[in-house]
PDB file of C-alpha atoms in Angstrom:
ATOM      1  CA  UNK A 686      26.431  15.294  -7.084  1.00  0.00           C
ATOM      2  CA  UNK A 687      22.988  15.436  -8.704  1.00  0.00           C
ATOM      3  CA  UNK A 688      23.503  18.337 -11.097  1.00  0.00           C
ATOM      4  CA  UNK A 689      20.751  20.322  -9.341  1.00  0.00           C
ATOM      5  CA  UNK A 690      22.080  23.472  -7.703  1.00  0.00           C
ATOM      6  CA  UNK A 691      20.272  25.781  -5.327  1.00  0.00           C
ATOM      7  CA  UNK A 692      21.153  29.256  -4.147  1.00  0.00           C
ATOM      8  CA  UNK A 693      21.720  30.627  -1.663  1.00  0.00           C
ATOM      9  CA  UNK A 694      22.661  27.801   0.699  1.00  0.00           C
ATOM     10  CA  UNK A 695      21.670  29.750   3.804  1.00  0.00           C
ATOM     11  CA  UNK A 696      19.544  32.832   4.326  1.00  0.00           C
ATOM     12  CA  UNK A 697      18.259  34.818   7.278  1.00  0.00           C
ATOM     13  CA  UNK A 698      15.219  37.059   6.826  1.00  0.00           C
ATOM     14  CA  UNK A 699      12.995  39.109   9.090  1.00  0.00           C
ATOM     15  CA  UNK A 700       9.300  38.380   9.573  1.00  0.00           C
ATOM     16  CA  UNK A 701       7.232  40.212   6.961  1.00  0.00           C
ATOM     17  CA  UNK A 702       9.998  40.335   4.361  1.00  0.00           C
ATOM     18  CA  UNK A 703       9.983  38.628   0.980  1.00  0.00           C
ATOM     19  CA  UNK A 704      12.465  36.010  -0.242  1.00  0.00           C
ATOM     20  CA  UNK A 705      13.432  34.451  -3.580  1.00  0.00           C
ATOM     21  CA  UNK A 706      15.138  31.079  -3.743  1.00  0.00           C
ATOM     22  CA  UNK A 707      16.697  29.760  -6.941  1.00  0.00           C
ATOM     23  CA  UNK A 708      17.171  26.359  -8.485  1.00  0.00           C
ATOM     24  CA  UNK A 709      19.132  25.301 -11.531  1.00  0.00           C
ATOM     25  CA  UNK A 710      17.830  22.007 -12.891  1.00  0.00           C
ATOM     26  CA  UNK A 711      19.859  19.168 -14.255  1.00  0.00           C
ATOM     27  CA  UNK A 712      20.390  19.501 -18.004  1.00  0.00           C
ATOM     28  CA  UNK A 713      17.428  18.231 -20.010  1.00  0.00           C
ATOM     29  CA  UNK A 714      15.041  18.134 -17.042  1.00  0.00           C
ATOM     30  CA  UNK A 715      11.817  19.967 -17.840  1.00  0.00           C
ATOM     31  CA  UNK A 716       9.973  19.338 -14.564  1.00  0.00           C
ATOM     32  CA  UNK A 717      10.872  20.996 -11.282  1.00  0.00           C
ATOM     33  CA  UNK A 718       9.260  20.583  -7.875  1.00  0.00           C
ATOM     34  CA  UNK A 719       9.736  22.479  -4.641  1.00  0.00           C
ATOM     35  CA  UNK A 720       9.486  21.026  -1.157  1.00  0.00           C
ATOM     36  CA  UNK A 721       9.581  22.511   2.342  1.00  0.00           C
ATOM     37  CA  UNK A 722      11.284  20.455   5.045  1.00  0.00           C
ATOM     38  CA  UNK A 723      10.750  21.723   8.578  1.00  0.00           C
ATOM     39  CA  UNK A 724      13.167  20.569  11.254  1.00  0.00           C
ATOM     40  CA  UNK A 725      12.562  16.936  12.169  1.00  0.00           C
ATOM     41  CA  UNK A 726       9.944  16.439   9.454  1.00  0.00           C
ATOM     42  CA  UNK A 727       9.759  14.938   6.017  1.00  0.00           C
ATOM     43  CA  UNK A 728       9.640  17.200   2.968  1.00  0.00           C
ATOM     44  CA  UNK A 729       6.225  18.654   2.096  1.00  0.00           C
ATOM     45  CA  UNK A 730       5.275  19.281  -1.531  1.00  0.00           C
ATOM     46  CA  UNK A 731       4.796  22.975  -2.350  1.00  0.00           C
ATOM     47  CA  UNK A 732       4.260  22.954  -6.121  1.00  0.00           C
ATOM     48  CA  UNK A 733       5.547  21.648  -9.425  1.00  0.00           C
ATOM     49  CA  UNK A 734       6.292  23.292 -12.761  1.00  0.00           C
ATOM     50  CA  UNK A 735       6.347  21.614 -16.139  1.00  0.00           C
ATOM     51  CA  UNK A 736       7.429  23.562 -19.185  1.00  0.00           C
ATOM     52  CA  UNK A 737       6.938  26.887 -17.378  1.00  0.00           C
ATOM     53  CA  UNK A 738       3.401  26.109 -16.174  1.00  0.00           C
ATOM     54  CA  UNK A 739       2.368  25.159 -12.637  1.00  0.00           C
ATOM     55  CA  UNK A 740       0.827  21.689 -12.844  1.00  0.00           C
ATOM     56  CA  UNK A 741       0.408  20.715  -9.217  1.00  0.00           C
ATOM     57  CA  UNK A 742       0.219  22.435  -5.860  1.00  0.00           C
ATOM     58  CA  UNK A 743       0.312  21.284  -2.254  1.00  0.00           C
ATOM     59  CA  UNK A 744      -1.389  22.780   0.767  1.00  0.00           C
ATOM     60  CA  UNK A 745       0.500  26.069   0.842  1.00  0.00           C
ATOM     61  CA  UNK A 746      -0.992  29.597   0.838  1.00  0.00           C
ATOM     62  CA  UNK A 747      -0.808  31.904  -2.213  1.00  0.00           C
ATOM     63  CA  UNK A 748       2.086  33.862  -0.710  1.00  0.00           C
ATOM     64  CA  UNK A 749       4.185  30.900  -1.895  1.00  0.00           C
ATOM     65  CA  UNK A 750       4.628  31.375  -5.630  1.00  0.00           C
ATOM     66  CA  UNK A 751       7.005  30.206  -8.276  1.00  0.00           C
ATOM     67  CA  UNK A 752       8.362  30.585 -11.761  1.00  0.00           C
ATOM     68  CA  UNK A 753      10.038  28.315 -14.246  1.00  0.00           C
ATOM     69  CA  UNK A 754      12.116  29.838 -17.018  1.00  0.00           C
ATOM     70  CA  UNK A 755      12.671  28.667 -20.613  1.00  0.00           C
ATOM     71  CA  UNK A 756      15.995  27.120 -19.584  1.00  0.00           C
ATOM     72  CA  UNK A 757      13.991  25.179 -16.933  1.00  0.00           C
ATOM     73  CA  UNK A 758      15.650  26.938 -13.999  1.00  0.00           C
ATOM     74  CA  UNK A 759      13.179  27.910 -11.318  1.00  0.00           C
ATOM     75  CA  UNK A 760      12.423  30.335  -8.502  1.00  0.00           C
ATOM     76  CA  UNK A 761      10.419  29.999  -5.317  1.00  0.00           C
ATOM     77  CA  UNK A 762       9.099  33.273  -3.917  1.00  0.00           C
ATOM     78  CA  UNK A 763       7.647  33.661  -0.455  1.00  0.00           C
ATOM     79  CA  UNK A 764       5.957  36.912   0.564  1.00  0.00           C
ATOM     80  CA  UNK A 765       5.126  38.186   4.041  1.00  0.00           C
ATOM     81  CA  UNK A 766       7.464  35.732   5.737  1.00  0.00           C
ATOM     82  CA  UNK A 767       6.334  34.114   8.973  1.00  0.00           C
ATOM     83  CA  UNK A 768       8.446  32.468  11.662  1.00  0.00           C
ATOM     84  CA  UNK A 769       7.009  29.069  10.676  1.00  0.00           C
ATOM     85  CA  UNK A 770       8.450  29.477   7.177  1.00  0.00           C
ATOM     86  CA  UNK A 771      11.857  28.672   8.669  1.00  0.00           C
ATOM     87  CA  UNK A 772      12.853  25.406   6.987  1.00  0.00           C
ATOM     88  CA  UNK A 773      15.057  23.702   4.429  1.00  0.00           C
ATOM     89  CA  UNK A 774      13.673  24.333   0.940  1.00  0.00           C
ATOM     90  CA  UNK A 775      14.455  21.615  -1.555  1.00  0.00           C
ATOM     91  CA  UNK A 776      14.216  21.707  -5.299  1.00  0.00           C
ATOM     92  CA  UNK A 777      13.951  18.534  -7.379  1.00  0.00           C
ATOM     93  CA  UNK A 778      14.136  18.141 -11.135  1.00  0.00           C
ATOM     94  CA  UNK A 779      13.245  15.297 -13.418  1.00  0.00           C
ATOM     95  CA  UNK A 780      12.890  14.560 -17.079  1.00  0.00           C
ATOM     96  CA  UNK A 781       9.269  14.218 -18.148  1.00  0.00           C
ATOM     97  CA  UNK A 782       8.216  10.587 -17.783  1.00  0.00           C
ATOM     98  CA  UNK A 783      11.279   9.620 -15.754  1.00  0.00           C
ATOM     99  CA  UNK A 784      10.743   8.161 -12.291  1.00  0.00           C
ATOM    100  CA  UNK A 785      13.866   9.569 -10.698  1.00  0.00           C
ATOM    101  CA  UNK A 786      13.746  13.074  -9.228  1.00  0.00           C
ATOM    102  CA  UNK A 787      17.149  14.592  -8.480  1.00  0.00           C
ATOM    103  CA  UNK A 788      17.281  16.837  -5.425  1.00  0.00           C
ATOM    104  CA  UNK A 789      19.478  19.831  -4.788  1.00  0.00           C
ATOM    105  CA  UNK A 790      21.262  20.419  -1.492  1.00  0.00           C
ATOM    106  CA  UNK A 791      18.592  22.845  -0.366  1.00  0.00           C
ATOM    107  CA  UNK A 792      18.402  26.386   0.954  1.00  0.00           C
ATOM    108  CA  UNK A 793      18.192  26.778   4.724  1.00  0.00           C
ATOM    109  CA  UNK A 794      15.866  29.720   5.430  1.00  0.00           C
ATOM    110  CA  UNK A 795      15.680  31.186   8.912  1.00  0.00           C
ATOM    111  CA  UNK A 796      12.993  33.771   9.671  1.00  0.00           C
ATOM    112  CA  UNK A 797      13.577  35.868  12.784  1.00  0.00           C
TER     113      UNK A 797
ATOM    114  CA  UNK B1179      -6.124  10.956   2.395  1.00  0.00           C
ATOM    115  CA  UNK B1180      -2.425  10.802   1.736  1.00  0.00           C
ATOM    116  CA  UNK B1181      -0.249   9.812   4.671  1.00  0.00           C
ATOM    117  CA  UNK B1182       3.051   7.983   5.034  1.00  0.00           C
ATOM    118  CA  UNK B1183       4.253   6.737   8.414  1.00  0.00           C
ATOM    119  CA  UNK B1184       7.614   5.492   9.607  1.00  0.00           C
ATOM    120  CA  UNK B1185       9.166   4.597  12.920  1.00  0.00           C
ATOM    121  CA  UNK B1186      11.406   7.385  14.192  1.00  0.00           C
ATOM    122  CA  UNK B1187      14.601   5.599  15.164  1.00  0.00           C
ATOM    123  CA  UNK B1188      16.569   2.404  14.548  1.00  0.00           C
ATOM    124  CA  UNK B1189      19.892   1.420  16.069  1.00  0.00           C
ATOM    125  CA  UNK B1190      21.981  -1.470  14.744  1.00  0.00           C
ATOM    126  CA  UNK B1191      25.525  -2.761  15.063  1.00  0.00           C
ATOM    127  CA  UNK B1192      27.941  -2.544  12.178  1.00  0.00           C
ATOM    128  CA  UNK B1193      27.697  -5.686  10.034  1.00  0.00           C
ATOM    129  CA  UNK B1194      24.107  -6.453  11.041  1.00  0.00           C
ATOM    130  CA  UNK B1195      21.095  -6.044   8.759  1.00  0.00           C
ATOM    131  CA  UNK B1196      18.811  -3.030   9.139  1.00  0.00           C
ATOM    132  CA  UNK B1197      15.114  -3.121   8.321  1.00  0.00           C
ATOM    133  CA  UNK B1198      13.241   0.166   8.018  1.00  0.00           C
ATOM    134  CA  UNK B1199       9.471  -0.007   7.734  1.00  0.00           C
ATOM    135  CA  UNK B1200       6.885   2.296   6.209  1.00  0.00           C
ATOM    136  CA  UNK B1201       3.120   2.313   5.763  1.00  0.00           C
ATOM    137  CA  UNK B1202       1.259   4.407   3.230  1.00  0.00           C
ATOM    138  CA  UNK B1203      -2.371   5.102   2.467  1.00  0.00           C
ATOM    139  CA  UNK B1204      -2.742   5.909  -1.237  1.00  0.00           C
ATOM    140  CA  UNK B1205      -3.449   2.604  -2.984  1.00  0.00           C
ATOM    141  CA  UNK B1206      -3.217   4.316  -6.379  1.00  0.00           C
ATOM    142  CA  UNK B1207       0.484   5.138  -5.948  1.00  0.00           C
ATOM    143  CA  UNK B1208       2.425   3.888  -8.939  1.00  0.00           C
ATOM    144  CA  UNK B1209       5.914   4.085  -7.499  1.00  0.00           C
ATOM    145  CA  UNK B1210       7.292   3.971  -3.966  1.00  0.00           C
ATOM    146  CA  UNK B1211      10.705   5.329  -3.106  1.00  0.00           C
ATOM    147  CA  UNK B1212      13.422   5.224  -0.486  1.00  0.00           C
ATOM    148  CA  UNK B1213      15.580   8.323  -0.020  1.00  0.00           C
ATOM    149  CA  UNK B1214      18.607   8.875   2.206  1.00  0.00           C
ATOM    150  CA  UNK B1215      19.434  12.213   3.833  1.00  0.00           C
ATOM    151  CA  UNK B1216      22.735  12.866   5.543  1.00  0.00           C
ATOM    152  CA  UNK B1217      23.135  15.813   7.948  1.00  0.00           C
ATOM    153  CA  UNK B1218      22.918  19.166   6.183  1.00  0.00           C
ATOM    154  CA  UNK B1219      22.402  17.543   2.797  1.00  0.00           C
ATOM    155  CA  UNK B1220      19.646  17.101   0.251  1.00  0.00           C
ATOM    156  CA  UNK B1221      17.901  13.841  -0.578  1.00  0.00           C
ATOM    157  CA  UNK B1222      19.614  10.966  -2.332  1.00  0.00           C
ATOM    158  CA  UNK B1223      17.420   8.424  -4.122  1.00  0.00           C
ATOM    159  CA  UNK B1224      18.431   4.937  -2.984  1.00  0.00           C
ATOM    160  CA  UNK B1225      15.926   2.797  -4.816  1.00  0.00           C
ATOM    161  CA  UNK B1226      12.316   2.614  -5.933  1.00  0.00           C
ATOM    162  CA  UNK B1227       9.784  -0.090  -6.636  1.00  0.00           C
ATOM    163  CA  UNK B1228       6.892  -0.210  -9.063  1.00  0.00           C
ATOM    164  CA  UNK B1229       3.580  -0.961  -7.394  1.00  0.00           C
ATOM    165  CA  UNK B1230       3.051  -4.248  -9.264  1.00  0.00           C
ATOM    166  CA  UNK B1231       6.273  -5.707  -7.844  1.00  0.00           C
ATOM    167  CA  UNK B1232       6.696  -7.522  -4.528  1.00  0.00           C
ATOM    168  CA  UNK B1233      10.432  -7.269  -4.185  1.00  0.00           C
ATOM    169  CA  UNK B1234      13.414  -5.475  -5.646  1.00  0.00           C
ATOM    170  CA  UNK B1235      17.051  -6.123  -4.835  1.00  0.00           C
ATOM    171  CA  UNK B1236      19.895  -3.755  -5.583  1.00  0.00           C
ATOM    172  CA  UNK B1237      23.264  -4.792  -4.125  1.00  0.00           C
ATOM    173  CA  UNK B1238      22.947  -4.437  -0.331  1.00  0.00           C
ATOM    174  CA  UNK B1239      19.414  -3.045  -0.560  1.00  0.00           C
ATOM    175  CA  UNK B1240      16.235  -5.121  -0.657  1.00  0.00           C
ATOM    176  CA  UNK B1241      12.804  -3.525  -0.934  1.00  0.00           C
ATOM    177  CA  UNK B1242       9.693  -5.498  -0.033  1.00  0.00           C
ATOM    178  CA  UNK B1243       6.213  -4.281  -0.934  1.00  0.00           C
ATOM    179  CA  UNK B1244       2.996  -5.662   0.520  1.00  0.00           C
ATOM    180  CA  UNK B1245       0.384  -3.816  -1.485  1.00  0.00           C
ATOM    181  CA  UNK B1246      -2.547  -5.408   0.341  1.00  0.00           C
ATOM    182  CA  UNK B1247      -1.326  -4.046   3.685  1.00  0.00           C
ATOM    183  CA  UNK B1248       0.211  -0.903   2.105  1.00  0.00           C
ATOM    184  CA  UNK B1249       3.503  -1.760   3.780  1.00  0.00           C
ATOM    185  CA  UNK B1250       6.956  -1.059   2.383  1.00  0.00           C
ATOM    186  CA  UNK B1251      10.297  -2.045   3.896  1.00  0.00           C
ATOM    187  CA  UNK B1252      13.941  -1.398   3.158  1.00  0.00           C
ATOM    188  CA  UNK B1253      16.532  -3.942   4.238  1.00  0.00           C
ATOM    189  CA  UNK B1254      20.187  -2.918   4.274  1.00  0.00           C
ATOM    190  CA  UNK B1255      22.532  -5.892   4.463  1.00  0.00           C
ATOM    191  CA  UNK B1256      25.912  -5.645   6.195  1.00  0.00           C
ATOM    192  CA  UNK B1257      25.139  -2.177   7.548  1.00  0.00           C
ATOM    193  CA  UNK B1258      28.131   0.157   7.699  1.00  0.00           C
ATOM    194  CA  UNK B1259      28.780   3.325   9.724  1.00  0.00           C
ATOM    195  CA  UNK B1260      28.457   5.272   6.473  1.00  0.00           C
ATOM    196  CA  UNK B1261      24.834   4.147   6.292  1.00  0.00           C
ATOM    197  CA  UNK B1262      24.016   6.302   9.337  1.00  0.00           C
ATOM    198  CA  UNK B1263      21.483   8.844   8.092  1.00  0.00           C
ATOM    199  CA  UNK B1264      17.767   9.591   7.962  1.00  0.00           C
ATOM    200  CA  UNK B1265      15.808   7.382   5.586  1.00  0.00           C
ATOM    201  CA  UNK B1266      12.587   8.580   3.996  1.00  0.00           C
ATOM    202  CA  UNK B1267       9.911   6.490   2.416  1.00  0.00           C
ATOM    203  CA  UNK B1268       7.847   8.316  -0.244  1.00  0.00           C
ATOM    204  CA  UNK B1269       4.851   7.490  -2.374  1.00  0.00           C
ATOM    205  CA  UNK B1270       4.136   9.124  -5.688  1.00  0.00           C
ATOM    206  CA  UNK B1271       0.775  10.856  -5.754  1.00  0.00           C
ATOM    207  CA  UNK B1272      -1.115  12.729  -8.415  1.00  0.00           C
ATOM    208  CA  UNK B1273       0.944  14.864 -10.849  1.00  0.00           C
ATOM    209  CA  UNK B1274       4.094  13.026  -9.734  1.00  0.00           C
ATOM    210  CA  UNK B1275       4.271  14.802  -6.380  1.00  0.00           C
ATOM    211  CA  UNK B1276       6.120  12.860  -3.700  1.00  0.00           C
ATOM    212  CA  UNK B1277       4.529  12.318  -0.298  1.00  0.00           C
ATOM    213  CA  UNK B1278       7.200  11.671   2.296  1.00  0.00           C
ATOM    214  CA  UNK B1279       7.128  10.041   5.675  1.00  0.00           C
ATOM    215  CA  UNK B1280       8.670  11.736   8.708  1.00  0.00           C
ATOM    216  CA  UNK B1281      11.882   9.768   8.291  1.00  0.00           C
ATOM    217  CA  UNK B1282      13.697   7.057  10.264  1.00  0.00           C
ATOM    218  CA  UNK B1283      17.007   7.929  11.865  1.00  0.00           C
ATOM    219  CA  UNK B1284      19.368   4.969  11.431  1.00  0.00           C
ATOM    220  CA  UNK B1285      22.256   4.906  13.905  1.00  0.00           C
ATOM    221  CA  UNK B1286      24.987   2.357  13.206  1.00  0.00           C
ATOM    222  CA  UNK B1287      27.133   1.457  16.196  1.00  0.00           C
ATOM    223  CA  UNK B1288      30.720   0.396  15.445  1.00  0.00           C
TER     224      UNK B1288
END
């Protein structure tokens, strides 16, 4: 149990729809990162938020966006869903300056 | 560029040692990590090593780092069936983002 919780655990959406995934960070962690893990692959970095500001982004299009709230919880929004967006989406939180990132259990998104 | 490579599969017998290998490309990485992922679960941090170290031991786990060759390995002593999982090597890039390999599936035969 890492103290990082994600919701929902599973989700099915139709191509073209929009989706919001949520992450509750471990207490005291002010940095949250999101990763996409396609089946059979390693996680790919989407973006990172520190104190409500995006401070790093991977190779993902603008239809992937995020928010971090004052309580350090976070959202990942994906617009205009495509079939290839089907994946496990992982959230990780860490305390600024700490090496260990704690991962949630992930949200399994299926786009049909 | 940033790239992390791992072999896809390793099979060992219970009680034997397992060695999982990884190569990375970013010589500026400060930390290198090993994560474990069980089916349907998130990632569990097993151990990490600072880039100026050659070796780190933590109970049954031993991490070896060859910075010149950009090679990282994880040795699991006395491997148990509960160690069956996918193991990911990751390097820490700019802004603390983690760059993961494709993972090594470890199968432990009883």
